[in-house]
Short mmCIF file of C-alpha atoms and ligand atoms in Angstrom, two decimals:
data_model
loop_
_atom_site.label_atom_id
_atom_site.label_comp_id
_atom_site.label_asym_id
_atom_site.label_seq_id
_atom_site.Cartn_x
_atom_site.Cartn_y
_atom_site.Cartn_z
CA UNK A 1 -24.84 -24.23 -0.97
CA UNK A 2 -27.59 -26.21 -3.30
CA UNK A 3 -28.43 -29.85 -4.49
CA UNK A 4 -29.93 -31.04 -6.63
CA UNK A 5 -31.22 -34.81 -6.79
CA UNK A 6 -30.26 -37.62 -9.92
CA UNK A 7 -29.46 -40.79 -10.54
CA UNK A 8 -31.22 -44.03 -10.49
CA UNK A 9 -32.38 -44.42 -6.47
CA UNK A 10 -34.14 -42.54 -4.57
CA UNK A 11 -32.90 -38.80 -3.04
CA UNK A 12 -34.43 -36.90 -0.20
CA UNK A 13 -32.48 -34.58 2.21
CA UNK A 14 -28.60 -33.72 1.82
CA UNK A 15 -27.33 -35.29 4.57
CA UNK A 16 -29.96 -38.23 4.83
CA UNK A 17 -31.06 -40.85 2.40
CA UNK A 18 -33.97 -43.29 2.61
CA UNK A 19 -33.45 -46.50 0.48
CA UNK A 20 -37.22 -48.72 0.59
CA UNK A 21 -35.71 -52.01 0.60
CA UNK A 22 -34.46 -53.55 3.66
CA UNK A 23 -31.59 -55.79 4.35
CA UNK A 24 -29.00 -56.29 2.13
CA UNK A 25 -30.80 -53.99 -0.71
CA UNK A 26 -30.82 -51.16 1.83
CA UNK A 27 -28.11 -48.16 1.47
CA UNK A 28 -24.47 -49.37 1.76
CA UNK A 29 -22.39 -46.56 1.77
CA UNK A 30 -22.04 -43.12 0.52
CA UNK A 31 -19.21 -42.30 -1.96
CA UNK A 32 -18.11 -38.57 -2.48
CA UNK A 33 -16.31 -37.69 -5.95
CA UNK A 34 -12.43 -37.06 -4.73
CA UNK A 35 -12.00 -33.79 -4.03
CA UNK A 36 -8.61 -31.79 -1.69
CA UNK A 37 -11.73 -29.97 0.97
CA UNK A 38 -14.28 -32.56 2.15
CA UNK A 39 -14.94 -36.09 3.01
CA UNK A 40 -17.87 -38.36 3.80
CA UNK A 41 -18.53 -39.67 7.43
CA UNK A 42 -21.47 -42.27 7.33
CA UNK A 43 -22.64 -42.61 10.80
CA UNK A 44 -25.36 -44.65 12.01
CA UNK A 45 -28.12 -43.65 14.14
CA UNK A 46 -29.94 -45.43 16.42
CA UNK A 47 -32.46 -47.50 14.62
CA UNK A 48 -30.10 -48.54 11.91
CA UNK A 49 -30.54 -46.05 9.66
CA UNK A 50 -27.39 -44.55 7.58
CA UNK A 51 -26.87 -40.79 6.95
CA UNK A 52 -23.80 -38.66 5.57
CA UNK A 53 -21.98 -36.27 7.22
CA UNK A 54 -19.39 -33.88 4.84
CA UNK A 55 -16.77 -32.92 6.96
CA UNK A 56 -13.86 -30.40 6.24
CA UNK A 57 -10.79 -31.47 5.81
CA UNK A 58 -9.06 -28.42 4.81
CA UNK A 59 -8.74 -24.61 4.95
CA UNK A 60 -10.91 -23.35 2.07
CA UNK A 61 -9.48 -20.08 0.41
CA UNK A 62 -12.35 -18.29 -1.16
CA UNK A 63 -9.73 -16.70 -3.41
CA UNK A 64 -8.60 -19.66 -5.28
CA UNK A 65 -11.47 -21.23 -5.71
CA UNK A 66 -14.66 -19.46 -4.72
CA UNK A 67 -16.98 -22.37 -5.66
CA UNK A 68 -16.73 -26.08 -4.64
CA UNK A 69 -18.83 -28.82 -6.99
CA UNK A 70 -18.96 -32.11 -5.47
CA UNK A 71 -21.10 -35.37 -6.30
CA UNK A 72 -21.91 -37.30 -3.63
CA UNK A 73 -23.52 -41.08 -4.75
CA UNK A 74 -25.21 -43.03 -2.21
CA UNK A 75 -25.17 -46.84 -2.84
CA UNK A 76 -27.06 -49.78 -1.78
CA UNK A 77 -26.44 -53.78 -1.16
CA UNK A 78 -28.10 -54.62 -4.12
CA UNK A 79 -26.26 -57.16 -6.46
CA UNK A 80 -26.22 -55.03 -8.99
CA UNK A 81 -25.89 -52.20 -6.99
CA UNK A 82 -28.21 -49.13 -7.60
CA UNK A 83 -27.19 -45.77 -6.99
CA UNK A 84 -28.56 -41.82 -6.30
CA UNK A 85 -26.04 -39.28 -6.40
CA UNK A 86 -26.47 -35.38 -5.35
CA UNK A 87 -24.66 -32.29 -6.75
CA UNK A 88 -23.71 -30.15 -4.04
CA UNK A 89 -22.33 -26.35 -5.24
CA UNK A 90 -20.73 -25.08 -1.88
CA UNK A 91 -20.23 -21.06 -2.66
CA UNK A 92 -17.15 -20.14 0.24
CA UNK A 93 -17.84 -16.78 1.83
CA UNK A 94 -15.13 -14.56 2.13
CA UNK A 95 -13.15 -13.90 5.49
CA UNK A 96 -11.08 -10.85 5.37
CA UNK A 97 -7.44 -12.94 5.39
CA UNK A 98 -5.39 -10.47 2.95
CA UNK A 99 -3.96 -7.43 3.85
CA UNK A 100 -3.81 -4.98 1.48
CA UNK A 101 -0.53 -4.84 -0.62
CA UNK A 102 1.01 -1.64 -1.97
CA UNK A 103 2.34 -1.73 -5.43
CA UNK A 104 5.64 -0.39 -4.15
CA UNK A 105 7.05 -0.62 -0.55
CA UNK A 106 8.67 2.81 -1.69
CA UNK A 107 8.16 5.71 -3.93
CA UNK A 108 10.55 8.33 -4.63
CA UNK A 109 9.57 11.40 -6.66
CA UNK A 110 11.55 15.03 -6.84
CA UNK A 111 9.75 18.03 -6.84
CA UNK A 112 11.05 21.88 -7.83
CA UNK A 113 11.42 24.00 -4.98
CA UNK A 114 8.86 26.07 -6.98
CA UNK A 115 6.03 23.69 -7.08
CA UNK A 116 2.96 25.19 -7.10
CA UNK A 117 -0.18 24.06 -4.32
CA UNK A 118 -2.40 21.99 -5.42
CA UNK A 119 0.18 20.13 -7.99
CA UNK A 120 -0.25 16.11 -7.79
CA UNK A 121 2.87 14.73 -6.71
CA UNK A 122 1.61 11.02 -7.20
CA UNK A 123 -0.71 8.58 -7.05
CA UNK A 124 0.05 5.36 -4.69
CA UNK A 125 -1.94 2.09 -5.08
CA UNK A 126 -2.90 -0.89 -3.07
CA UNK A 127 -4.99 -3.83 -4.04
CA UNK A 128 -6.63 -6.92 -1.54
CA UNK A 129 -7.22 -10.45 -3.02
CA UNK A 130 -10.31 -10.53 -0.93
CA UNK A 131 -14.11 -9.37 -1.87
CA UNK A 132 -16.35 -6.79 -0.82
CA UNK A 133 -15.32 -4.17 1.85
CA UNK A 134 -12.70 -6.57 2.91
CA UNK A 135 -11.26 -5.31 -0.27
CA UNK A 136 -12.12 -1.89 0.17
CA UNK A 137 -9.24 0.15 0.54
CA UNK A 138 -8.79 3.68 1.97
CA UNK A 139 -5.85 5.97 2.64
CA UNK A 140 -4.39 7.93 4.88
CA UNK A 141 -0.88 9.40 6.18
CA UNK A 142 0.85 7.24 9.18
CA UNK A 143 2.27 9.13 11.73
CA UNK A 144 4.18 11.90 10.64
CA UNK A 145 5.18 15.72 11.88
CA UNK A 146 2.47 18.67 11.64
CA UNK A 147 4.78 20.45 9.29
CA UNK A 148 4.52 17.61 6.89
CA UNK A 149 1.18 16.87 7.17
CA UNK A 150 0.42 20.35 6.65
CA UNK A 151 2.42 20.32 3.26
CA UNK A 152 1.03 17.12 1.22
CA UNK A 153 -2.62 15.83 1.32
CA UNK A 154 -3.74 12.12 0.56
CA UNK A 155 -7.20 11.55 -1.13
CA UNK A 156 -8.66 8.39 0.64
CA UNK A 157 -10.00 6.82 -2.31
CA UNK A 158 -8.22 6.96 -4.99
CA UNK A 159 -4.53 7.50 -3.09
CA UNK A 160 -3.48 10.37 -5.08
CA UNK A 161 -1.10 12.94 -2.91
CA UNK A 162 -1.23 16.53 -3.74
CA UNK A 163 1.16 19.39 -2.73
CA UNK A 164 -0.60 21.78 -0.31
CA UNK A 165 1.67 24.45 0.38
CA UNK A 166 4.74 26.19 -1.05
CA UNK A 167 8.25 24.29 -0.91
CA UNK A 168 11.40 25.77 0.19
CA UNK A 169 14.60 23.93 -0.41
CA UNK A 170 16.66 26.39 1.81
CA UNK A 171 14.17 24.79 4.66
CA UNK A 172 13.94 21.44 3.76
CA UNK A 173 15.90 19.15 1.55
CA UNK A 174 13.39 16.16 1.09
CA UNK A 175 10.65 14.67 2.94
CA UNK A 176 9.79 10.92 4.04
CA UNK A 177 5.77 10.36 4.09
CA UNK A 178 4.08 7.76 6.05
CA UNK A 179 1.19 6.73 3.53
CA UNK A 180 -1.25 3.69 4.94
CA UNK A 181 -3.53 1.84 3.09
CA UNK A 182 -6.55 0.30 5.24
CA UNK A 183 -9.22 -2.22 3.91
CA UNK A 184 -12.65 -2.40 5.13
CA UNK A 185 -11.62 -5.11 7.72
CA UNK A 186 -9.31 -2.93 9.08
CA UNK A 187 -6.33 -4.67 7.93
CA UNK A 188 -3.60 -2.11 7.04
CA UNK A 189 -0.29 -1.74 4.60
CA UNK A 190 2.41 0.69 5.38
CA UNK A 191 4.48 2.33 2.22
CA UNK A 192 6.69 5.24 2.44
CA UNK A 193 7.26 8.15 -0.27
CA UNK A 194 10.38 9.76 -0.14
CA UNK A 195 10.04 13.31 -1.84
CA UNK A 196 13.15 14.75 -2.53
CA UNK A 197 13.19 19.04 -3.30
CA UNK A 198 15.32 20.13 -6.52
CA UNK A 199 16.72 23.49 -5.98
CA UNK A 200 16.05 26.50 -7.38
CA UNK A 201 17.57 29.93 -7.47
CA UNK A 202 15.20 31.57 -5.59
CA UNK A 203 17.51 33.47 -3.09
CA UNK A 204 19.92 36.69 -4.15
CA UNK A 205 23.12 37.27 -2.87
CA UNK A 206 22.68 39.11 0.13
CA UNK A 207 25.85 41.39 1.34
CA UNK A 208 26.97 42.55 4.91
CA UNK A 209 29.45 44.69 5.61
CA UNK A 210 31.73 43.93 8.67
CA UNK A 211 33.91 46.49 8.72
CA UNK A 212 34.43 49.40 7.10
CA UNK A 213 37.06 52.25 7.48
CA UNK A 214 35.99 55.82 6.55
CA UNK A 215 37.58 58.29 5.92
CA UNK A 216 40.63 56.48 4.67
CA UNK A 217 43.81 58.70 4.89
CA UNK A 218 45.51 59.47 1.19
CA UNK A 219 48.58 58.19 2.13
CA UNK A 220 48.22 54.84 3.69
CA UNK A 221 49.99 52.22 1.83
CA UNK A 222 48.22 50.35 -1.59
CA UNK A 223 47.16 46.95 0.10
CA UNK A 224 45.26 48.12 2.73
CA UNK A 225 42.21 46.19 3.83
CA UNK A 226 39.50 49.59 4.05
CA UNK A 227 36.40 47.09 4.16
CA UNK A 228 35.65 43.46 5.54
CA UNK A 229 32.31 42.23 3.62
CA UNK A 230 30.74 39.02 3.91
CA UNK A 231 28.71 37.77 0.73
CA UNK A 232 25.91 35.80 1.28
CA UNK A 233 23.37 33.12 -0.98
CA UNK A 234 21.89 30.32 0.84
CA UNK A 235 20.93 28.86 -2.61
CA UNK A 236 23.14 25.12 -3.55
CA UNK A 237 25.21 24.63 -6.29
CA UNK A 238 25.65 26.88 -9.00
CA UNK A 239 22.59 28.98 -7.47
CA UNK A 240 24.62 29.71 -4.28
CA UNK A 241 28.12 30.66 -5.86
CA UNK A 242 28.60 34.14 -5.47
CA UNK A 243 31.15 36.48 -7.48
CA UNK A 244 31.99 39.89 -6.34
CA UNK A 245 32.95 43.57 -8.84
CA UNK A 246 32.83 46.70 -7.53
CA UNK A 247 30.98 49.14 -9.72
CA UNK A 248 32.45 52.67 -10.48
CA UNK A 249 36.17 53.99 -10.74
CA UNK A 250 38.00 53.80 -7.58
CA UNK A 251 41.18 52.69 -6.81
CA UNK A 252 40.29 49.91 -4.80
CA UNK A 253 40.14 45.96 -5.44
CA UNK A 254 38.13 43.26 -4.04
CA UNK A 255 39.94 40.23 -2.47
CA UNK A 256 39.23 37.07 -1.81
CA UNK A 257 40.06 35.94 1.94
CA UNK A 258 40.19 32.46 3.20
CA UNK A 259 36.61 31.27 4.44
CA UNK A 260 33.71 33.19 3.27
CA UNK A 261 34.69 37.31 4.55
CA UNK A 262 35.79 38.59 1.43
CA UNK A 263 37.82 41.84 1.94
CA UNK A 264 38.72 44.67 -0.11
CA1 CA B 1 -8.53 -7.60 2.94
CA1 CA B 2 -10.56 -13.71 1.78
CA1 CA B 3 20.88 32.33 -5.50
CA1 CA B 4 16.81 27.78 -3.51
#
């Protein structure tokens, strides 16, 4: 806060002004400039003498207005009245009353099962209305498993998550992270970031043989199952449809059984 002194009377301290004359030439009243945060409270001490009290009358938000001008005129009894007035600059100091806010409550992304480490996956961003390191904002994962944490990384500062280790669709279809964002108050915004894995065809068809009869006799009838095989890909989609040919002249056929054995 500052003053400064002006006006036509006399001025000495904020809250207390002296006015030579006596009687009905001596200070009437104070008058403050209307204004929605503070009012003026003469009060009288002792001896007579008038001072000025400035009394809140609301909760100041340094983030709408930061700054507060008032004029406050002090008048006397005086016909005509003369007058001293004050300019009082009240600067509001900042109280760590915002959380911080995250631009979205929740991300989704997709990565390629074949991601490589390292790779930035995205950035996430908060912001605080407030000043200073009440509006300093750092972050972190919330709780979430080892296996995830070990996987994705957050940078503190700047919120950017990177992809630490390899991706495997077969293992996990998507993944829900916890990210935080704290301010320097210690104030803290939750977001999540739901990362969903694309596959890829990463996996080859893999075949076991159940049964198989051998030696087959020459003259058991055409339509005999000789093998039971079961085909294999644990890819999705397109990636994981298998198709089966046997290689090589013999007279035998592959066949399609109900469920996944295929026989032949
Ligand atoms: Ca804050
Ligand atoms: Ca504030
Ligand atoms: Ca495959
Ligand atoms: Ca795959």
């Amino acid at each position: 806060a500052g003053q400064s002194g002006s006006g036509t009377g006399s001025s000495s301290g904020e809250r207390r002004r002296l006015d030579a004359d006596v009687g009905r030439n001596s200070l009437k009243g104070y008058e403050l400039e209307p204004n929605e945060y503070f009012a003026v409270e003469v009060k009288e001490r002792q001896d007579g003498s008038k001072f000025a009290e400035l009394v809140l009358r609301r909760a100041l938000d340094r983030e709408t207005e930061p700054s507060i001008h008032l004029v406050l005129t002090a008048l006397d009894g005086g016909d005509p009245p003369r007058s001293g007035s004050a300019q009082l600059w009240i600067n509001v100091t900042d109280a760590n009353d915002n959380p911080p806010v995250f631009a979205q409550d929740r991300y989704r992304v997709s990565l390629r099962e074949d991601a490589p480490p390292g790779l930035i996956v995205l950035n996430v961003s908060a912001s605080d209305a407030d000043a200073g390191t009440n509006a300093r904002i750092t972050y972190s994962f919330g709780k979430m498993p080892a296996k995830v944490l070990q996987k994705f990384l957050v940078d503190a500062e700047s919120g950017t998550i990177t992809l630490q280790e390899g991706l495997d669709y077969e293992d996990t279809h998507a993944f829900t992270l916890a990210v935080e964002a704290k301010d320097g108050g210690g104030l803290v915004a939750h977001c999540e970031v739901e990362v969903e894995i694309l596959d890829m065809n990463d996996n080859t068809p893999h075949i076991t043989i159940l049964s198989l009869s051998s030696p087959v006799s020459e003259d058991v009838p055409a339509g005999t199952v000789v093998a039971l095989l079961n085909v294999n890909d644990p890819d999705s989609g397109e990636n994981g449809q298998v198709s089966c040919e046997l290689s090589g002249e013999a007279p035998l056929s592959i066949v399609a059984s109900s469920g996944s054995p295929v026989a032949y």
